[in-house]
């Protein structure tokens, strides 16, 4: 993991590359993101009787808020990068964007509404201190079991095919290669008073498998099996509720 991860995206050029290349149509990230959007758009109406207030920690360009457009009362995105938030406005991200310092994100609790807290592409790339800040943020927004849900992405599950890439030495440090196990995620949630209530996988294969000549196979297998084999997925999200 690059120690300067949070500083990288202060650069508008890095943000542009992230938004326009990493998530270009047909790329691994865009395909996984599309699966996540479909799943989230099914989860929210099923889990909430009324549209929740959405709080997106480290929101970046607002990708998750765009996934949830029309399904939440309002989206609040919190990020340390003005360049990311500016790109989000350019992309038409709904809701309210909040530029915050590393320890300044504080969600406003709306007693009359449940809350949905999301954190995508965050926990894998940061240290334990920042993970704890996320969880403190989530605990504020979700003070009890009836307050709503926390949805956290781990895009480097240690129990997946991604681990083989590390085992056999195919390590690309430019992508902040890290791994987190289900046990580590469960411990993080438990330590902050959350119970894990579900795990959902979106890709069994890694980015490299989505390149020719095996891309057709990887996409087909992932579309069919990433969800039922969530425990072994490379990219997973954890659904948690306050204890």
PDB file of C-alpha atoms in Angstrom:
ATOM      1  CA  UNK A   1       0.000   0.000   0.000  1.00  0.00           C
ATOM      2  CA  UNK A   2       1.347   3.430  -0.877  1.00  0.00           C
ATOM      3  CA  UNK A   3       1.575   5.551   2.251  1.00  0.00           C
ATOM      4  CA  UNK A   4       0.604   8.618   0.211  1.00  0.00           C
ATOM      5  CA  UNK A   5      -2.628   7.052  -1.037  1.00  0.00           C
ATOM      6  CA  UNK A   6      -4.878   9.853   0.219  1.00  0.00           C
ATOM      7  CA  UNK A   7      -2.614  12.490  -1.321  1.00  0.00           C
ATOM      8  CA  UNK A   8      -2.562  10.929  -4.781  1.00  0.00           C
ATOM      9  CA  UNK A   9      -6.071  12.038  -5.609  1.00  0.00           C
ATOM     10  CA  UNK A  10      -5.473  15.679  -4.804  1.00  0.00           C
ATOM     11  CA  UNK A  11      -4.023  15.774  -8.329  1.00  0.00           C
ATOM     12  CA  UNK A  12      -6.722  16.471 -10.964  1.00  0.00           C
ATOM     13  CA  UNK A  13      -4.761  14.428 -13.537  1.00  0.00           C
ATOM     14  CA  UNK A  14      -4.795  11.373 -11.254  1.00  0.00           C
ATOM     15  CA  UNK A  15      -8.516  11.860 -10.682  1.00  0.00           C
ATOM     16  CA  UNK A  16      -9.162  12.123 -14.409  1.00  0.00           C
ATOM     17  CA  UNK A  17      -7.248   8.903 -15.045  1.00  0.00           C
ATOM     18  CA  UNK A  18      -9.113   7.142 -12.254  1.00  0.00           C
ATOM     19  CA  UNK A  19     -12.538   8.252 -13.440  1.00  0.00           C
ATOM     20  CA  UNK A  20     -12.065   8.014 -17.200  1.00  0.00           C
ATOM     21  CA  UNK A  21      -9.628   5.112 -17.586  1.00  0.00           C
ATOM     22  CA  UNK A  22     -10.045   2.865 -14.557  1.00  0.00           C
ATOM     23  CA  UNK A  23     -13.808   3.010 -14.983  1.00  0.00           C
ATOM     24  CA  UNK A  24     -13.917   3.207 -18.768  1.00  0.00           C
ATOM     25  CA  UNK A  25     -16.674   1.072 -20.340  1.00  0.00           C
ATOM     26  CA  UNK A  26     -15.668  -2.578 -20.595  1.00  0.00           C
ATOM     27  CA  UNK A  27     -12.892  -2.437 -18.014  1.00  0.00           C
ATOM     28  CA  UNK A  28     -12.715  -4.776 -15.040  1.00  0.00           C
ATOM     29  CA  UNK A  29     -13.603  -1.969 -12.619  1.00  0.00           C
ATOM     30  CA  UNK A  30     -16.589  -0.790 -14.634  1.00  0.00           C
ATOM     31  CA  UNK A  31     -17.972  -4.328 -14.975  1.00  0.00           C
ATOM     32  CA  UNK A  32     -17.640  -4.992 -11.229  1.00  0.00           C
ATOM     33  CA  UNK A  33     -19.142  -1.563 -10.519  1.00  0.00           C
ATOM     34  CA  UNK A  34     -22.135  -2.391 -12.715  1.00  0.00           C
ATOM     35  CA  UNK A  35     -22.722  -5.617 -10.766  1.00  0.00           C
ATOM     36  CA  UNK A  36     -22.485  -3.700  -7.510  1.00  0.00           C
ATOM     37  CA  UNK A  37     -24.994  -1.125  -8.739  1.00  0.00           C
ATOM     38  CA  UNK A  38     -27.519  -3.797  -9.664  1.00  0.00           C
ATOM     39  CA  UNK A  39     -27.123  -5.489  -6.306  1.00  0.00           C
ATOM     40  CA  UNK A  40     -27.359  -2.234  -4.314  1.00  0.00           C
ATOM     41  CA  UNK A  41     -30.452  -1.178  -6.203  1.00  0.00           C
ATOM     42  CA  UNK A  42     -32.051  -4.431  -5.119  1.00  0.00           C
ATOM     43  CA  UNK A  43     -30.815  -4.297  -1.534  1.00  0.00           C
ATOM     44  CA  UNK A  44     -32.021  -0.833  -0.577  1.00  0.00           C
ATOM     45  CA  UNK A  45     -35.751  -1.201  -1.377  1.00  0.00           C
ATOM     46  CA  UNK A  46     -35.738  -4.640   0.261  1.00  0.00           C
ATOM     47  CA  UNK A  47     -33.918  -3.523   3.429  1.00  0.00           C
ATOM     48  CA  UNK A  48     -35.591  -0.157   4.066  1.00  0.00           C
ATOM     49  CA  UNK A  49     -39.288   0.612   4.399  1.00  0.00           C
ATOM     50  CA  UNK A  50     -38.602   4.256   3.562  1.00  0.00           C
ATOM     51  CA  UNK A  51     -35.713   5.691   1.542  1.00  0.00           C
ATOM     52  CA  UNK A  52     -32.711   6.081   3.867  1.00  0.00           C
ATOM     53  CA  UNK A  53     -30.298   8.950   4.227  1.00  0.00           C
ATOM     54  CA  UNK A  54     -27.119   7.855   2.487  1.00  0.00           C
ATOM     55  CA  UNK A  55     -23.684   8.684   3.922  1.00  0.00           C
ATOM     56  CA  UNK A  56     -20.773   7.746   1.640  1.00  0.00           C
ATOM     57  CA  UNK A  57     -17.418   7.766   3.439  1.00  0.00           C
ATOM     58  CA  UNK A  58     -14.452   8.551   1.137  1.00  0.00           C
ATOM     59  CA  UNK A  59     -16.956   9.078  -1.654  1.00  0.00           C
ATOM     60  CA  UNK A  60     -14.438   9.980  -4.371  1.00  0.00           C
ATOM     61  CA  UNK A  61     -16.298  10.953  -7.523  1.00  0.00           C
ATOM     62  CA  UNK A  62     -19.630   9.864  -6.050  1.00  0.00           C
ATOM     63  CA  UNK A  63     -19.888   6.542  -7.860  1.00  0.00           C
ATOM     64  CA  UNK A  64     -21.980   4.932  -5.106  1.00  0.00           C
ATOM     65  CA  UNK A  65     -24.318   7.927  -4.868  1.00  0.00           C
ATOM     66  CA  UNK A  66     -24.950   7.634  -8.598  1.00  0.00           C
ATOM     67  CA  UNK A  67     -25.702   3.919  -8.143  1.00  0.00           C
ATOM     68  CA  UNK A  68     -28.366   4.801  -5.577  1.00  0.00           C
ATOM     69  CA  UNK A  69     -29.952   7.739  -7.396  1.00  0.00           C
ATOM     70  CA  UNK A  70     -33.694   7.782  -6.768  1.00  0.00           C
ATOM     71  CA  UNK A  71     -33.584   5.173  -3.999  1.00  0.00           C
ATOM     72  CA  UNK A  72     -32.400   7.313  -1.078  1.00  0.00           C
ATOM     73  CA  UNK A  73     -33.781  10.440   0.569  1.00  0.00           C
ATOM     74  CA  UNK A  74     -30.462  12.235   0.012  1.00  0.00           C
ATOM     75  CA  UNK A  75     -26.818  11.279  -0.462  1.00  0.00           C
ATOM     76  CA  UNK A  76     -24.033  12.912   1.524  1.00  0.00           C
ATOM     77  CA  UNK A  77     -20.530  12.280   0.222  1.00  0.00           C
ATOM     78  CA  UNK A  78     -17.434  12.970   2.316  1.00  0.00           C
ATOM     79  CA  UNK A  79     -13.944  13.169   0.850  1.00  0.00           C
ATOM     80  CA  UNK A  80     -10.589  14.850   1.446  1.00  0.00           C
ATOM     81  CA  UNK A  81     -10.023  15.603  -2.256  1.00  0.00           C
ATOM     82  CA  UNK A  82     -11.585  18.657  -3.887  1.00  0.00           C
ATOM     83  CA  UNK A  83     -10.455  17.271  -7.249  1.00  0.00           C
ATOM     84  CA  UNK A  84     -12.495  14.101  -6.651  1.00  0.00           C
ATOM     85  CA  UNK A  85     -15.556  16.068  -5.587  1.00  0.00           C
ATOM     86  CA  UNK A  86     -15.224  18.376  -8.588  1.00  0.00           C
ATOM     87  CA  UNK A  87     -15.126  15.370 -10.918  1.00  0.00           C
ATOM     88  CA  UNK A  88     -18.208  14.042  -9.170  1.00  0.00           C
ATOM     89  CA  UNK A  89     -20.074  17.275  -9.861  1.00  0.00           C
ATOM     90  CA  UNK A  90     -18.979  17.054 -13.497  1.00  0.00           C
ATOM     91  CA  UNK A  91     -20.403  13.507 -13.661  1.00  0.00           C
ATOM     92  CA  UNK A  92     -23.746  14.639 -12.250  1.00  0.00           C
ATOM     93  CA  UNK A  93     -23.476  13.029  -8.821  1.00  0.00           C
ATOM     94  CA  UNK A  94     -26.680  13.678  -6.854  1.00  0.00           C
ATOM     95  CA  UNK A  95     -26.813  14.877  -3.274  1.00  0.00           C
ATOM     96  CA  UNK A  96     -24.406  16.927  -1.202  1.00  0.00           C
ATOM     97  CA  UNK A  97     -20.609  16.730  -1.329  1.00  0.00           C
ATOM     98  CA  UNK A  98     -18.582  17.602   1.766  1.00  0.00           C
ATOM     99  CA  UNK A  99     -14.879  18.441   1.594  1.00  0.00           C
ATOM    100  CA  UNK A 100     -13.428  17.294   4.918  1.00  0.00           C
ATOM    101  CA  UNK A 101     -10.111  16.803   6.646  1.00  0.00           C
ATOM    102  CA  UNK A 102      -8.952  13.257   7.445  1.00  0.00           C
ATOM    103  CA  UNK A 103     -10.633  13.336  10.866  1.00  0.00           C
ATOM    104  CA  UNK A 104     -13.467  15.792  10.163  1.00  0.00           C
ATOM    105  CA  UNK A 105     -16.189  13.686   8.554  1.00  0.00           C
ATOM    106  CA  UNK A 106     -19.197  13.680  10.890  1.00  0.00           C
ATOM    107  CA  UNK A 107     -22.566  12.455   9.622  1.00  0.00           C
ATOM    108  CA  UNK A 108     -25.677  14.340  10.622  1.00  0.00           C
ATOM    109  CA  UNK A 109     -28.172  11.898  12.121  1.00  0.00           C
ATOM    110  CA  UNK A 110     -31.789  12.358  11.000  1.00  0.00           C
ATOM    111  CA  UNK A 111     -33.928  10.700  13.718  1.00  0.00           C
ATOM    112  CA  UNK A 112     -36.943  10.332  11.427  1.00  0.00           C
ATOM    113  CA  UNK A 113     -34.986   8.434   8.745  1.00  0.00           C
ATOM    114  CA  UNK A 114     -32.888   5.280   8.694  1.00  0.00           C
ATOM    115  CA  UNK A 115     -29.350   5.589   7.371  1.00  0.00           C
ATOM    116  CA  UNK A 116     -27.237   3.707   4.880  1.00  0.00           C
ATOM    117  CA  UNK A 117     -23.478   4.112   5.322  1.00  0.00           C
ATOM    118  CA  UNK A 118     -21.211   2.995   2.474  1.00  0.00           C
ATOM    119  CA  UNK A 119     -17.439   2.816   2.064  1.00  0.00           C
ATOM    120  CA  UNK A 120     -16.189   1.473  -1.263  1.00  0.00           C
ATOM    121  CA  UNK A 121     -12.546   1.078  -2.297  1.00  0.00           C
ATOM    122  CA  UNK A 122     -11.372   2.428   1.046  1.00  0.00           C
ATOM    123  CA  UNK A 123     -10.524  -0.104   3.742  1.00  0.00           C
ATOM    124  CA  UNK A 124      -8.018  -2.014   1.620  1.00  0.00           C
ATOM    125  CA  UNK A 125      -5.929   1.047   0.810  1.00  0.00           C
ATOM    126  CA  UNK A 126      -5.546   2.639   4.233  1.00  0.00           C
ATOM    127  CA  UNK A 127      -4.048   1.888   7.616  1.00  0.00           C
ATOM    128  CA  UNK A 128      -5.783   0.729  10.784  1.00  0.00           C
ATOM    129  CA  UNK A 129      -6.195   4.281  12.084  1.00  0.00           C
ATOM    130  CA  UNK A 130      -8.204   5.330   9.046  1.00  0.00           C
ATOM    131  CA  UNK A 131     -10.254   2.137   9.179  1.00  0.00           C
ATOM    132  CA  UNK A 132     -11.123   3.009  12.773  1.00  0.00           C
ATOM    133  CA  UNK A 133     -12.158   6.503  11.660  1.00  0.00           C
ATOM    134  CA  UNK A 134     -14.521   4.956   9.143  1.00  0.00           C
ATOM    135  CA  UNK A 135     -16.029   2.767  11.825  1.00  0.00           C
ATOM    136  CA  UNK A 136     -16.408   5.683  14.259  1.00  0.00           C
ATOM    137  CA  UNK A 137     -18.183   7.581  11.455  1.00  0.00           C
ATOM    138  CA  UNK A 138     -20.480   4.610  10.841  1.00  0.00           C
ATOM    139  CA  UNK A 139     -21.214   4.208  14.555  1.00  0.00           C
ATOM    140  CA  UNK A 140     -22.277   7.858  14.750  1.00  0.00           C
ATOM    141  CA  UNK A 141     -24.618   7.490  11.781  1.00  0.00           C
ATOM    142  CA  UNK A 142     -25.928   4.139  13.046  1.00  0.00           C
ATOM    143  CA  UNK A 143     -26.326   4.450  16.832  1.00  0.00           C
ATOM    144  CA  UNK A 144     -28.414   1.278  17.249  1.00  0.00           C
ATOM    145  CA  UNK A 145     -29.590  -1.846  15.449  1.00  0.00           C
ATOM    146  CA  UNK A 146     -32.691  -0.138  14.058  1.00  0.00           C
ATOM    147  CA  UNK A 147     -30.794   2.813  12.614  1.00  0.00           C
ATOM    148  CA  UNK A 148     -29.877   1.202   9.287  1.00  0.00           C
ATOM    149  CA  UNK A 149     -27.042  -0.624   7.549  1.00  0.00           C
ATOM    150  CA  UNK A 150     -23.328  -0.350   6.887  1.00  0.00           C
ATOM    151  CA  UNK A 151     -22.007  -1.633   3.537  1.00  0.00           C
ATOM    152  CA  UNK A 152     -18.220  -1.881   3.180  1.00  0.00           C
ATOM    153  CA  UNK A 153     -16.257  -3.100   0.168  1.00  0.00           C
ATOM    154  CA  UNK A 154     -13.089  -5.190   0.372  1.00  0.00           C
ATOM    155  CA  UNK A 155     -11.620  -5.374  -3.121  1.00  0.00           C
ATOM    156  CA  UNK A 156      -8.751  -7.626  -2.040  1.00  0.00           C
ATOM    157  CA  UNK A 157     -10.121 -10.612  -0.170  1.00  0.00           C
ATOM    158  CA  UNK A 158      -7.227 -12.681   1.194  1.00  0.00           C
ATOM    159  CA  UNK A 159      -9.205 -15.877   0.676  1.00  0.00           C
ATOM    160  CA  UNK A 160      -9.611 -15.406  -3.077  1.00  0.00           C
ATOM    161  CA  UNK A 161      -7.755 -15.975  -6.335  1.00  0.00           C
ATOM    162  CA  UNK A 162      -6.128 -12.598  -5.778  1.00  0.00           C
ATOM    163  CA  UNK A 163      -4.009 -14.220  -3.093  1.00  0.00           C
ATOM    164  CA  UNK A 164      -2.438 -16.538  -5.671  1.00  0.00           C
ATOM    165  CA  UNK A 165      -1.071 -13.510  -7.484  1.00  0.00           C
ATOM    166  CA  UNK A 166       0.755 -12.510  -4.322  1.00  0.00           C
ATOM    167  CA  UNK A 167       1.833 -16.079  -3.557  1.00  0.00           C
ATOM    168  CA  UNK A 168       3.489 -16.517  -6.950  1.00  0.00           C
ATOM    169  CA  UNK A 169       5.173 -13.137  -6.919  1.00  0.00           C
ATOM    170  CA  UNK A 170       2.960 -11.206  -9.342  1.00  0.00           C
ATOM    171  CA  UNK A 171       2.846  -8.138  -7.146  1.00  0.00           C
ATOM    172  CA  UNK A 172       2.120  -4.726  -8.670  1.00  0.00           C
ATOM    173  CA  UNK A 173       2.856  -2.146  -5.993  1.00  0.00           C
ATOM    174  CA  UNK A 174       1.504   0.667  -8.182  1.00  0.00           C
ATOM    175  CA  UNK A 175      -2.011  -0.600  -7.396  1.00  0.00           C
ATOM    176  CA  UNK A 176      -1.452  -0.444  -3.622  1.00  0.00           C
ATOM    177  CA  UNK A 177      -1.664  -4.226  -3.422  1.00  0.00           C
ATOM    178  CA  UNK A 178      -3.073  -5.238  -0.070  1.00  0.00           C
ATOM    179  CA  UNK A 179      -5.226  -8.038   1.273  1.00  0.00           C
ATOM    180  CA  UNK A 180      -7.806  -8.278   4.016  1.00  0.00           C
ATOM    181  CA  UNK A 181      -9.341 -11.514   5.195  1.00  0.00           C
ATOM    182  CA  UNK A 182     -12.937 -12.115   6.205  1.00  0.00           C
ATOM    183  CA  UNK A 183     -11.644 -12.602   9.739  1.00  0.00           C
ATOM    184  CA  UNK A 184      -9.943  -9.200   9.749  1.00  0.00           C
ATOM    185  CA  UNK A 185     -13.089  -7.506   8.472  1.00  0.00           C
ATOM    186  CA  UNK A 186     -15.236  -9.338  11.007  1.00  0.00           C
ATOM    187  CA  UNK A 187     -12.886  -8.286  13.804  1.00  0.00           C
ATOM    188  CA  UNK A 188     -12.980  -4.645  12.666  1.00  0.00           C
ATOM    189  CA  UNK A 189     -16.767  -4.655  12.638  1.00  0.00           C
ATOM    190  CA  UNK A 190     -17.027  -6.454  15.964  1.00  0.00           C
ATOM    191  CA  UNK A 191     -14.585  -4.118  17.672  1.00  0.00           C
ATOM    192  CA  UNK A 192     -16.803  -1.158  16.812  1.00  0.00           C
ATOM    193  CA  UNK A 193     -20.071  -2.768  17.841  1.00  0.00           C
ATOM    194  CA  UNK A 194     -21.320  -4.092  14.504  1.00  0.00           C
ATOM    195  CA  UNK A 195     -22.606  -7.538  13.629  1.00  0.00           C
ATOM    196  CA  UNK A 196     -21.896  -8.955  10.192  1.00  0.00           C
ATOM    197  CA  UNK A 197     -25.217  -9.889   8.598  1.00  0.00           C
ATOM    198  CA  UNK A 198     -24.162 -10.689   5.036  1.00  0.00           C
ATOM    199  CA  UNK A 199     -21.357 -11.001   2.480  1.00  0.00           C
ATOM    200  CA  UNK A 200     -21.820 -10.441  -1.234  1.00  0.00           C
ATOM    201  CA  UNK A 201     -19.224 -11.240  -3.892  1.00  0.00           C
ATOM    202  CA  UNK A 202     -18.853  -9.551  -7.280  1.00  0.00           C
ATOM    203  CA  UNK A 203     -15.765 -11.066  -8.886  1.00  0.00           C
ATOM    204  CA  UNK A 204     -13.905 -14.325  -8.382  1.00  0.00           C
ATOM    205  CA  UNK A 205     -11.219 -13.314 -10.856  1.00  0.00           C
ATOM    206  CA  UNK A 206      -8.692 -10.499 -10.821  1.00  0.00           C
ATOM    207  CA  UNK A 207      -8.241  -7.564 -13.176  1.00  0.00           C
ATOM    208  CA  UNK A 208      -5.662  -9.446 -15.266  1.00  0.00           C
ATOM    209  CA  UNK A 209      -8.131 -12.238 -16.026  1.00  0.00           C
ATOM    210  CA  UNK A 210     -10.402  -9.716 -17.727  1.00  0.00           C
ATOM    211  CA  UNK A 211      -7.847  -9.212 -20.474  1.00  0.00           C
ATOM    212  CA  UNK A 212      -7.766 -11.270 -23.650  1.00  0.00           C
ATOM    213  CA  UNK A 213      -7.668 -14.164 -24.419  1.00  0.00           C
ATOM    214  CA  UNK A 214      -9.401 -15.373 -21.231  1.00  0.00           C
ATOM    215  CA  UNK A 215     -11.645 -12.384 -20.586  1.00  0.00           C
ATOM    216  CA  UNK A 216     -14.766 -14.057 -21.983  1.00  0.00           C
ATOM    217  CA  UNK A 217     -14.343 -16.994 -19.606  1.00  0.00           C
ATOM    218  CA  UNK A 218     -13.673 -14.826 -16.542  1.00  0.00           C
ATOM    219  CA  UNK A 219     -16.668 -12.605 -17.219  1.00  0.00           C
ATOM    220  CA  UNK A 220     -18.998 -15.540 -17.753  1.00  0.00           C
ATOM    221  CA  UNK A 221     -17.893 -17.398 -14.641  1.00  0.00           C
ATOM    222  CA  UNK A 222     -18.056 -14.267 -12.508  1.00  0.00           C
ATOM    223  CA  UNK A 223     -21.540 -13.381 -13.740  1.00  0.00           C
ATOM    224  CA  UNK A 224     -22.772 -16.863 -12.826  1.00  0.00           C
ATOM    225  CA  UNK A 225     -20.785 -17.766  -9.714  1.00  0.00           C
ATOM    226  CA  UNK A 226     -19.384 -14.685  -7.937  1.00  0.00           C
ATOM    227  CA  UNK A 227     -22.542 -14.302  -5.895  1.00  0.00           C
ATOM    228  CA  UNK A 228     -23.066 -17.934  -4.807  1.00  0.00           C
ATOM    229  CA  UNK A 229     -19.330 -18.267  -4.116  1.00  0.00           C
ATOM    230  CA  UNK A 230     -19.056 -14.947  -2.276  1.00  0.00           C
ATOM    231  CA  UNK A 231     -16.742 -16.386   0.390  1.00  0.00           C
ATOM    232  CA  UNK A 232     -14.042 -16.875  -2.241  1.00  0.00           C
ATOM    233  CA  UNK A 233     -14.677 -13.715  -4.252  1.00  0.00           C
ATOM    234  CA  UNK A 234     -11.858 -11.280  -4.914  1.00  0.00           C
ATOM    235  CA  UNK A 235     -14.193  -8.303  -4.569  1.00  0.00           C
ATOM    236  CA  UNK A 236     -16.724  -8.553  -1.747  1.00  0.00           C
ATOM    237  CA  UNK A 237     -18.896  -6.260   0.309  1.00  0.00           C
ATOM    238  CA  UNK A 238     -19.874  -6.775   3.920  1.00  0.00           C
ATOM    239  CA  UNK A 239     -23.312  -5.826   5.211  1.00  0.00           C
ATOM    240  CA  UNK A 240     -23.389  -5.005   8.904  1.00  0.00           C
ATOM    241  CA  UNK A 241     -25.845  -3.762  11.505  1.00  0.00           C
ATOM    242  CA  UNK A 242     -25.107  -2.045  14.798  1.00  0.00           C
ATOM    243  CA  UNK A 243     -25.283  -4.400  17.742  1.00  0.00           C
TER     244      UNK A 243
END
